[in-house]
Coordinates of C-alpha atoms in Angstrom, one line a residue:
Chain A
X1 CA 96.2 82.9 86.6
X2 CA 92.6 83.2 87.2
X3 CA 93.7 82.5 90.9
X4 CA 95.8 84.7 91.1
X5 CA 93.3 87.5 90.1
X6 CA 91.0 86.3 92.5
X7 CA 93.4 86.5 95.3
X8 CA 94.6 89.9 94.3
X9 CA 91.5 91.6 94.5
X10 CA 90.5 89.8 97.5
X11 CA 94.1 91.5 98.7
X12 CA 92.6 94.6 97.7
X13 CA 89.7 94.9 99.5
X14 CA 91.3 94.4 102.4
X15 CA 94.5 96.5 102.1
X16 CA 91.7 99.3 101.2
X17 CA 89.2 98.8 104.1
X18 CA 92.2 99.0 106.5
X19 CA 93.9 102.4 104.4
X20 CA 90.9 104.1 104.5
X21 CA 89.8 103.2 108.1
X22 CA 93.1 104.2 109.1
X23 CA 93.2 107.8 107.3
X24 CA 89.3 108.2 108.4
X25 CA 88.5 106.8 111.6
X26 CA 89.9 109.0 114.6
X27 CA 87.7 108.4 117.4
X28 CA 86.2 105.4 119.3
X29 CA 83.3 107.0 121.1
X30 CA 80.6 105.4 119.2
X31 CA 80.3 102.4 117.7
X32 CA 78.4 103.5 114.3
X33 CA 80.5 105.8 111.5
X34 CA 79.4 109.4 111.7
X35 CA 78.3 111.2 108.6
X36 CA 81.8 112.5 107.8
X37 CA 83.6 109.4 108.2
X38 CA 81.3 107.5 106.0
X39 CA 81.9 110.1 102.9
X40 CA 85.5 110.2 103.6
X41 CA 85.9 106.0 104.0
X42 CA 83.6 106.3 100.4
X43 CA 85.7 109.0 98.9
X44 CA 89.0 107.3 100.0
X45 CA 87.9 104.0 98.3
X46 CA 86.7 105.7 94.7
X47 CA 90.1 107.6 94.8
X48 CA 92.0 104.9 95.7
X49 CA 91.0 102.5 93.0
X50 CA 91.2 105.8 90.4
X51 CA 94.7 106.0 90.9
X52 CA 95.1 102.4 90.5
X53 CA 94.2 102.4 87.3
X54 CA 95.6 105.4 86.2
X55 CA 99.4 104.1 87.8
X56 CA 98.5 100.8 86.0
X57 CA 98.3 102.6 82.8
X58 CA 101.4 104.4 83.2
X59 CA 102.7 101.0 84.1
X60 CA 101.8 99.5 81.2
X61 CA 102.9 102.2 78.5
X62 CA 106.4 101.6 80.8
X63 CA 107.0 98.2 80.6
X64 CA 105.5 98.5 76.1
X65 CA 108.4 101.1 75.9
X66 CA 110.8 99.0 77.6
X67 CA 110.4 95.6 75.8
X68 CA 110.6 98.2 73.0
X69 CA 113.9 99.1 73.4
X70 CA 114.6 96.1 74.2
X71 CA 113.8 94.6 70.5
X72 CA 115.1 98.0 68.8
X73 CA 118.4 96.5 70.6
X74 CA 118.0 93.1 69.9
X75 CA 117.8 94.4 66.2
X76 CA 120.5 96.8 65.9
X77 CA 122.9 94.0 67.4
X78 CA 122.0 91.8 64.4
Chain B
X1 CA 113.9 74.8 88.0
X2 CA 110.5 74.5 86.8
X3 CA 109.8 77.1 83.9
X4 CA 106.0 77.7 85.2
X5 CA 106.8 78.6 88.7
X6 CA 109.3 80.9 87.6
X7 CA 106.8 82.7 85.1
X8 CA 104.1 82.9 87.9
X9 CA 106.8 83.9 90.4
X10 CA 107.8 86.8 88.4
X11 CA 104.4 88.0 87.5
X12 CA 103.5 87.5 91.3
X13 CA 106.9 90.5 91.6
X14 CA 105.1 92.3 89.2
X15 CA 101.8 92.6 91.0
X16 CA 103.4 93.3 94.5
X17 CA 105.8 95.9 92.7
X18 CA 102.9 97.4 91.3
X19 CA 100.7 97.4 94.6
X20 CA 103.5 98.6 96.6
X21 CA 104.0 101.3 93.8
X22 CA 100.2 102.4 93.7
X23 CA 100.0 102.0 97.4
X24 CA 103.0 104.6 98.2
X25 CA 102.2 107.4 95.4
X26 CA 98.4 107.3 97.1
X27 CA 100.1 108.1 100.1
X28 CA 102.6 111.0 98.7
X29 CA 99.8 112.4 96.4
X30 CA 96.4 112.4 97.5
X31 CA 95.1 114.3 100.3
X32 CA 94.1 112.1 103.0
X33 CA 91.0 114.3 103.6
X34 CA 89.1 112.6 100.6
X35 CA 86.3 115.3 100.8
X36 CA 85.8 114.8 96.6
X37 CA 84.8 111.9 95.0
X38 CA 87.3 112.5 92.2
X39 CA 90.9 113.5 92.1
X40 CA 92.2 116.8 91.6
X41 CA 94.3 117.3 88.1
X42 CA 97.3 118.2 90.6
X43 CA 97.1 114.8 92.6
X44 CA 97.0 112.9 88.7
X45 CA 100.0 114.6 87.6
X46 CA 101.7 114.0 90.9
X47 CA 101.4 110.4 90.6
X48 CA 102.4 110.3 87.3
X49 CA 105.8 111.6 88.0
X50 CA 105.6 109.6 91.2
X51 CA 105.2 106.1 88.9
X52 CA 108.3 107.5 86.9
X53 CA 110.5 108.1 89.8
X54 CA 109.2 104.9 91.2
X55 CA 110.2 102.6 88.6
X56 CA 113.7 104.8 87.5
X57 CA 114.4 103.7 91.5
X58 CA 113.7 100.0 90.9
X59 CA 116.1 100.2 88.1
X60 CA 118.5 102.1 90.0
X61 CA 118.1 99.2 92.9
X62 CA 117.9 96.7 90.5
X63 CA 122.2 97.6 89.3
X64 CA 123.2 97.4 92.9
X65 CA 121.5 94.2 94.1
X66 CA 123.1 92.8 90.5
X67 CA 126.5 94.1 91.9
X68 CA 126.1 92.7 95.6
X69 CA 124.9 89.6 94.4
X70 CA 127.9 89.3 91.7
X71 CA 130.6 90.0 94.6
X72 CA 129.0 87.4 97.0
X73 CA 129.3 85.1 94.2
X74 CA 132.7 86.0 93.5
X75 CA 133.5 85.7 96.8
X76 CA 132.4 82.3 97.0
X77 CA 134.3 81.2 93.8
X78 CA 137.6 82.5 95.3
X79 CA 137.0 80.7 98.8
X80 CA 136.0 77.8 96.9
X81 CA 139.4 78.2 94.3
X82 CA 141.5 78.5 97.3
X83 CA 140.0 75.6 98.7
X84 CA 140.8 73.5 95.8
X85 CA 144.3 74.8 95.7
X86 CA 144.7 73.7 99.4
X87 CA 143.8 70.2 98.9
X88 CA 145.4 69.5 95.1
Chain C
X1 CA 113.6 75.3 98.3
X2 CA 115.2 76.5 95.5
X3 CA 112.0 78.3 94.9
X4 CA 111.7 79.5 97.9
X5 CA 114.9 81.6 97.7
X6 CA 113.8 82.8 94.4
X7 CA 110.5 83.9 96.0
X8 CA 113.1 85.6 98.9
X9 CA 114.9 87.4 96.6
X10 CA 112.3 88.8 94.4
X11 CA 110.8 89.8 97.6
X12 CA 114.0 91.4 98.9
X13 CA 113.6 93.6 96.1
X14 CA 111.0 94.6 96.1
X15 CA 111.3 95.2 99.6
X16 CA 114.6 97.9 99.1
X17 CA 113.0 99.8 96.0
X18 CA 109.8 100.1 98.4
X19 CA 112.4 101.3 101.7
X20 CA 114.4 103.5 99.8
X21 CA 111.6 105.3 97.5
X22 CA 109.9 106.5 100.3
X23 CA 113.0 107.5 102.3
X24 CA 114.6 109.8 100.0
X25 CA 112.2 110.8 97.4
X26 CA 110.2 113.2 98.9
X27 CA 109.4 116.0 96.1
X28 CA 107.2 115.1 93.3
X29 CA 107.6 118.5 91.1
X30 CA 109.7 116.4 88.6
X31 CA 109.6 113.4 86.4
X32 CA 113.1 111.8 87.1
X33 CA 115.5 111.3 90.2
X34 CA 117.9 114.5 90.6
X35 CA 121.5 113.9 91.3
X36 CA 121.0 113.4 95.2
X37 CA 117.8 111.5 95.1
X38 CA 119.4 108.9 92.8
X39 CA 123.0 108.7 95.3
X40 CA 120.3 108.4 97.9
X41 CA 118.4 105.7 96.4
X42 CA 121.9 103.5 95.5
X43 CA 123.5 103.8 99.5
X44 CA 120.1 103.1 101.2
X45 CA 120.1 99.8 98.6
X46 CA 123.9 98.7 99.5
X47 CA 123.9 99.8 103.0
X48 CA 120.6 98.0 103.8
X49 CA 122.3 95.0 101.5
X50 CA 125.5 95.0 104.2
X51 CA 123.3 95.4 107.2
X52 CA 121.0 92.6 106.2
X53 CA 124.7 90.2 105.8
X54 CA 125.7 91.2 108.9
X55 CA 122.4 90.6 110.5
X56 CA 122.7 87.4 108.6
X57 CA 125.8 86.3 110.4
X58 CA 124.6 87.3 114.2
X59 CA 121.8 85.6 113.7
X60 CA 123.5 82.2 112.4
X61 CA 125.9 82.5 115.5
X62 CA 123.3 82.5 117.8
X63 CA 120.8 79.6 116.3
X64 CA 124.6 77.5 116.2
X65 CA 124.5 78.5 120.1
X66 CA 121.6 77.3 120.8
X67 CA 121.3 74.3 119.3
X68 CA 125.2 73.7 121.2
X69 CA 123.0 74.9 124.4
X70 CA 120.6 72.3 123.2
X71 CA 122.9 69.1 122.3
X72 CA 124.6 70.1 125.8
X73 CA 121.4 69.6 127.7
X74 CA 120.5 66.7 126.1
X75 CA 124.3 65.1 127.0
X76 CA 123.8 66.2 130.5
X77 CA 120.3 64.7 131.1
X78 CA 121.9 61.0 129.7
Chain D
X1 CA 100.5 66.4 109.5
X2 CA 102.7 66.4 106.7
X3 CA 106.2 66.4 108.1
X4 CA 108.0 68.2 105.1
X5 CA 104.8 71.1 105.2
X6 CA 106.1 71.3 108.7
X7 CA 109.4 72.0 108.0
X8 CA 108.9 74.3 104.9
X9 CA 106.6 76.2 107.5
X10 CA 108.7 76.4 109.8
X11 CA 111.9 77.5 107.7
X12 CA 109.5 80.3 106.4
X13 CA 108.8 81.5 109.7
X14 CA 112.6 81.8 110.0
X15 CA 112.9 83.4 107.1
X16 CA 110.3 86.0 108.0
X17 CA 111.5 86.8 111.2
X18 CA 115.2 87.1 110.0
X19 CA 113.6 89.8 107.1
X20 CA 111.8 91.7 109.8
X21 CA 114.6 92.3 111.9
X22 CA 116.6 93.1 109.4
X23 CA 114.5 95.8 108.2
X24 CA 113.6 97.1 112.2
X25 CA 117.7 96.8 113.1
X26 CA 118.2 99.7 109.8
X27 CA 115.4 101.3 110.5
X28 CA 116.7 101.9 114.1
X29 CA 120.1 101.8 113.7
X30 CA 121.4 103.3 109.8
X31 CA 121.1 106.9 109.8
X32 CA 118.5 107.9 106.8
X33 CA 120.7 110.2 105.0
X34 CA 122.2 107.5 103.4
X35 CA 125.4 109.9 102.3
X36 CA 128.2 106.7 102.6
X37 CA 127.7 103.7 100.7
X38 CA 129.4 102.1 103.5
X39 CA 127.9 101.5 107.4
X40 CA 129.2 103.8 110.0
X41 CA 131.2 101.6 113.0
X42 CA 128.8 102.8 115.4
X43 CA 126.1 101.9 112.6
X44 CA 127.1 98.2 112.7
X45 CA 127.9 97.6 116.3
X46 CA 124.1 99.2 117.2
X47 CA 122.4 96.5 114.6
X48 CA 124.1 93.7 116.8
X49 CA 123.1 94.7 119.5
X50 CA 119.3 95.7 118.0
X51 CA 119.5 91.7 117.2
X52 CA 119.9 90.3 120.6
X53 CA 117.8 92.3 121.9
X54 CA 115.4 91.4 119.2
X55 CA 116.6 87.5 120.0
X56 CA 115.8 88.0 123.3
X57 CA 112.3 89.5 122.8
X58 CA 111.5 87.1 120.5
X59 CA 112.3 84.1 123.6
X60 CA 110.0 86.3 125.9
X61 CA 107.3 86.6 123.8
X62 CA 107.2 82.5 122.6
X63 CA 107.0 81.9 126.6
X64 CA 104.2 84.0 126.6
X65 CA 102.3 83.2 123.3
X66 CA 103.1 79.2 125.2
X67 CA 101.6 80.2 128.5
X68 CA 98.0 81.5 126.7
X69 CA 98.2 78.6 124.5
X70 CA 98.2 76.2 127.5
X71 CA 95.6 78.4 129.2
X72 CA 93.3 78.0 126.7
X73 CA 93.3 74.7 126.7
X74 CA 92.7 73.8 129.9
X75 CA 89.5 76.0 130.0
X76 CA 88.4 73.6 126.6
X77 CA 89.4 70.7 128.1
X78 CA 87.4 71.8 131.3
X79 CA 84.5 73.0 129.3
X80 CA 84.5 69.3 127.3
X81 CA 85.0 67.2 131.3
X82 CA 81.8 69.4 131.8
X83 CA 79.9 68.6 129.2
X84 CA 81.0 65.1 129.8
X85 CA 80.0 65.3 133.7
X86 CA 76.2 66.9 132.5
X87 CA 76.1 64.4 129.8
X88 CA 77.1 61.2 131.6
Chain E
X1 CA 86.7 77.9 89.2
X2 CA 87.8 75.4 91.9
X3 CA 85.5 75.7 94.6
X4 CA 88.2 74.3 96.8
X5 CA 90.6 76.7 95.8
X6 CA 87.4 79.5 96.4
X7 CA 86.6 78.3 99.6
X8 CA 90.1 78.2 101.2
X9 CA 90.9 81.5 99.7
X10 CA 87.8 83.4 101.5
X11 CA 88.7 82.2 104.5
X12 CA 92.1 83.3 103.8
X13 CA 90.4 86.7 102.9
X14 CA 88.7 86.4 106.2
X15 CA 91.5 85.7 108.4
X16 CA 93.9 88.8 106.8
X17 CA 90.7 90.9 107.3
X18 CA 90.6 89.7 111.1
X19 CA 94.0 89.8 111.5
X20 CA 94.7 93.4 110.0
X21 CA 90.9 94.4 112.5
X22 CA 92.9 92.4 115.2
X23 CA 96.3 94.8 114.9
X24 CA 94.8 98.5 114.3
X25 CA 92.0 97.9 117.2
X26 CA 94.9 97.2 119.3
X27 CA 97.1 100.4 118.0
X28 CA 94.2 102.4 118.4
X29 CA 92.8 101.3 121.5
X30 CA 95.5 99.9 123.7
X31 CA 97.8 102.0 125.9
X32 CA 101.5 102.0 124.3
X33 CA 102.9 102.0 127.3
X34 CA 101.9 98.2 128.9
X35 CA 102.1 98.8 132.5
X36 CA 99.6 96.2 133.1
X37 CA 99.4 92.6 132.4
X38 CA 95.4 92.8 131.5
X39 CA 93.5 95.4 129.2
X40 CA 91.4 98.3 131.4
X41 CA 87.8 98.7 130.8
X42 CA 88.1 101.7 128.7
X43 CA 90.7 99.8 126.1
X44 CA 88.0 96.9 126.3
X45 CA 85.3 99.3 125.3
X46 CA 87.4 101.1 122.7
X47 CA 88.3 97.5 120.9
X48 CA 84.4 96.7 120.6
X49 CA 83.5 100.4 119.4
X50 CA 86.7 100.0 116.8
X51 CA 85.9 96.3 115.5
X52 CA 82.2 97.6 115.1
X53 CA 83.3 100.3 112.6
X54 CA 85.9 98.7 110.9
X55 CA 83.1 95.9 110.0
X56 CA 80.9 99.1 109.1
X57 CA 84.0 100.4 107.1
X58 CA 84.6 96.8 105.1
X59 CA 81.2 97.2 104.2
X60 CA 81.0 100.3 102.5
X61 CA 84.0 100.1 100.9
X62 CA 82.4 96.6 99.6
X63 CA 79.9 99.0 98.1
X64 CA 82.2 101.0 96.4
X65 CA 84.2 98.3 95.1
X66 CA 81.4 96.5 93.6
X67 CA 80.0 100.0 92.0
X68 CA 83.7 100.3 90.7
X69 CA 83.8 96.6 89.1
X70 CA 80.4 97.1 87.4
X71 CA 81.6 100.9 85.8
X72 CA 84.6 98.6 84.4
X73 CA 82.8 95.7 82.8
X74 CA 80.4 97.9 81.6
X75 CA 82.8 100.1 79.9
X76 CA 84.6 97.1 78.6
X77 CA 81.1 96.0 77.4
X78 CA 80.3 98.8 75.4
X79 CA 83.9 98.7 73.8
X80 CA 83.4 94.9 72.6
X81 CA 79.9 96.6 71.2
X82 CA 81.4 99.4 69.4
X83 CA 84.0 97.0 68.3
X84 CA 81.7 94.4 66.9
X85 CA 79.3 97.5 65.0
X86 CA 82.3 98.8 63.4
X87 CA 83.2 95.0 62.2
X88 CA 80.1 93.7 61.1
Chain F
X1 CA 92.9 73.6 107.1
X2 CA 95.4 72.4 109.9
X3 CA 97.9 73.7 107.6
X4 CA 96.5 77.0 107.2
X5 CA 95.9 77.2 111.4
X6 CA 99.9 76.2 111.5
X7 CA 100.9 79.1 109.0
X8 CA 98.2 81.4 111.1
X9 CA 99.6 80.7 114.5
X10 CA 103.4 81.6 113.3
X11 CA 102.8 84.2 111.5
X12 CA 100.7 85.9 114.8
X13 CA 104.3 84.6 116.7
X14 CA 106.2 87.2 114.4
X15 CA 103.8 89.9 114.2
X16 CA 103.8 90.0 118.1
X17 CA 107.6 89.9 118.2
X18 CA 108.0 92.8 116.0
X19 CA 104.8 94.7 117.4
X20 CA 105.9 94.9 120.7
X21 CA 109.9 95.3 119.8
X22 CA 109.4 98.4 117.9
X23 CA 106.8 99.4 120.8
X24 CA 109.1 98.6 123.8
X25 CA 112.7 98.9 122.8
X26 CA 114.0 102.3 121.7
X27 CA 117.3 101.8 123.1
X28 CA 120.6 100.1 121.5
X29 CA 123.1 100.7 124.2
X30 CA 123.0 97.8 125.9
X31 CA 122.8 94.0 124.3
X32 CA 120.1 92.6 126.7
X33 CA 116.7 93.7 127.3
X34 CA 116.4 95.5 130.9
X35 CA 113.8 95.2 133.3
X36 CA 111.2 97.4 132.1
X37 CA 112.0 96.6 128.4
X38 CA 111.3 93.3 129.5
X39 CA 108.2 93.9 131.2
X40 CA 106.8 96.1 128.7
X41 CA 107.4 92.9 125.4
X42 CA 105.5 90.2 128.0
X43 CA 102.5 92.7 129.2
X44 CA 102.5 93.7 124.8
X45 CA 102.3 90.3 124.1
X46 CA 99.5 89.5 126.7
X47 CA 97.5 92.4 125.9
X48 CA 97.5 91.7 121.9
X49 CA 96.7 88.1 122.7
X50 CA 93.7 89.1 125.1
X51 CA 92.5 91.6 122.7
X52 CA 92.7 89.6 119.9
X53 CA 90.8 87.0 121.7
X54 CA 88.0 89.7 122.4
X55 CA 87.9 91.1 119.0
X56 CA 87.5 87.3 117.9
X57 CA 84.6 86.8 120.1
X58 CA 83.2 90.4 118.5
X59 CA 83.8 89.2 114.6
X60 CA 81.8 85.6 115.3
X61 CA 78.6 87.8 117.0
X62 CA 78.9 89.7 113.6
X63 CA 79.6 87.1 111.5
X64 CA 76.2 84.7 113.4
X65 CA 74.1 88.0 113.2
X66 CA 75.0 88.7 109.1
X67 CA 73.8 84.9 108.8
X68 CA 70.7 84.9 110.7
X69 CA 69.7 88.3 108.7
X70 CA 70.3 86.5 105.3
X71 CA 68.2 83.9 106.8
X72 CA 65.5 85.6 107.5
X73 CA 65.7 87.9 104.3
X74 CA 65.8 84.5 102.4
X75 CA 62.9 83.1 104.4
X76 CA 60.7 86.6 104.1
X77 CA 61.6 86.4 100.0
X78 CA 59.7 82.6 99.6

């Protein structure tokens, strides 16, 4: 499990360097980030993990409400 | 089949689903200009209702794979009946 | 192997909710799937489901001609 | 090496390539309106052909991912008969 | 931890990050339309401008990441705090 | 390691495949690859190969000049 976790964030980084690279970085005609780019590759990374947590919470109160039902049915079919 | 690589297998669905999931509503809701830090109150409520219709699709999916996979199996049975019925 | 399908299908599924969310939902102004969105969502999933069979049996036909290509070299060079 | 790794390797590598052009044959050739549950004629006879041609590709591309790999070593093995020349 | 298991997934880490550096230098940078066997100068140039700032990029976004971790386990440190005031 | 080298080198076999398929073949009319479809998947794949060999060559002067700075910053700390 605790492998797991380690691979998925290690999966994260990467999937966000290469998502934010993608959306910010436009031209190749220097080889150092500009100003702009830097805030938006920093902006697109804070963002990115603050809607992670907030689609893991709706995630979560998803999947309580489901195994919810699922035990309201469980008991009704008693 | 082994009961632990099933659990981890389907915790490992999970994860991806949920990726995939925050992945794709980051790319319908947020402006890809990122000039704030935060996100705007209209970006938050668009993903919310982007997680809803997200996981009311994978339910949706869910019934058709069930079907497809319930026909193939069907499928097989009858090949396999008529089969038997050949050589008995 | 018997894990590994399980691994293929879970994947598969993900796979199709992932294809088909992002081609046809495309407004985010309500909570749940409206009528077309949802027939939308269950043809993408059968249609890509046939496809994928079909795809299936071309590409069976051609690894069985090969490896005839194969055993057919092999009896000529004896 | 581990001959059954090998194998389970190799069978993956199957499987991926079989999922990939799965998903670029619909993406080329189902239309995305998705209003049939059923594939069009002209649907299905475009994804076989999208699959030879993929088949095909694929052959090209192995003789050329085979070619670099030779080419590359040779220039190690010449490097290391260097070496082997200055060190001798 | 196993450091094994640590070891062979950083490399892992390593080669997706080179891999993924690998493919969107080469969308950026290379000509789509492969009239030539060999990459011009100005593709060659491009490639070592791009892998420069995607490194730049990784690192930054390391920054955040880290800043984002820290926020967390502090916040989850002050709940267990609050938690164990109200108990005790 | 020689596993993960194995796993590396087929998986770079796919992603070229399906790299230069979707890059080079936009036409379904026909069930061979013509000429310049053909052309245009061998000259993809020799490109991605020599680039990626370039941009390996770029990541290990990185990677050696990272090291020799943590060196040093190690060194300069005693």
């Amino acid at each position: 499990l605790e492998q797991m976790q380690m691979k998925d964030s290690l999966s994260m980084y990467n999937n966000l360097v290469e998502r934010c690279f993608q959306t910010c970085i436009t031209s190749f005609r220097s080889k150092s980030l500009d100003k702009h780019e830097t805030s938006c590759v920093e902006h697109c990374a804070a963002r990115y993990i603050k809607m992670t947590q907030r689609v893991g919470l709706r995630f979560a109160e998803h999947q309580a409400l489901q195994q919810k039902r699922a035990a309201d049915a469980a008991g009704a079919g008693r | 089949p082994d009961p632990l690589f099933a659990a981890t297998t389907e915790m490992e669905m999970y994860t991806h689903l949920f990726n995939k999931m925050a992945s794709t509503c980051f790319e319908k809701c947020a402006s890809r200009k990122h000039k704030e830090e935060d996100l705007a109150l209209g970006e938050m409520s668009c993903s919310d209702r982007c997680v809803s219709k997200y996981l009311e699709a994978q339910e949706k999916v869910g019934v058709v794979l069930q079907k497809a996979n319930e026909a193939q199996m069907k499928q097989q049975q009858n090949f396999a009946d008529m089969q038997n019925a050949l050589g008995g």
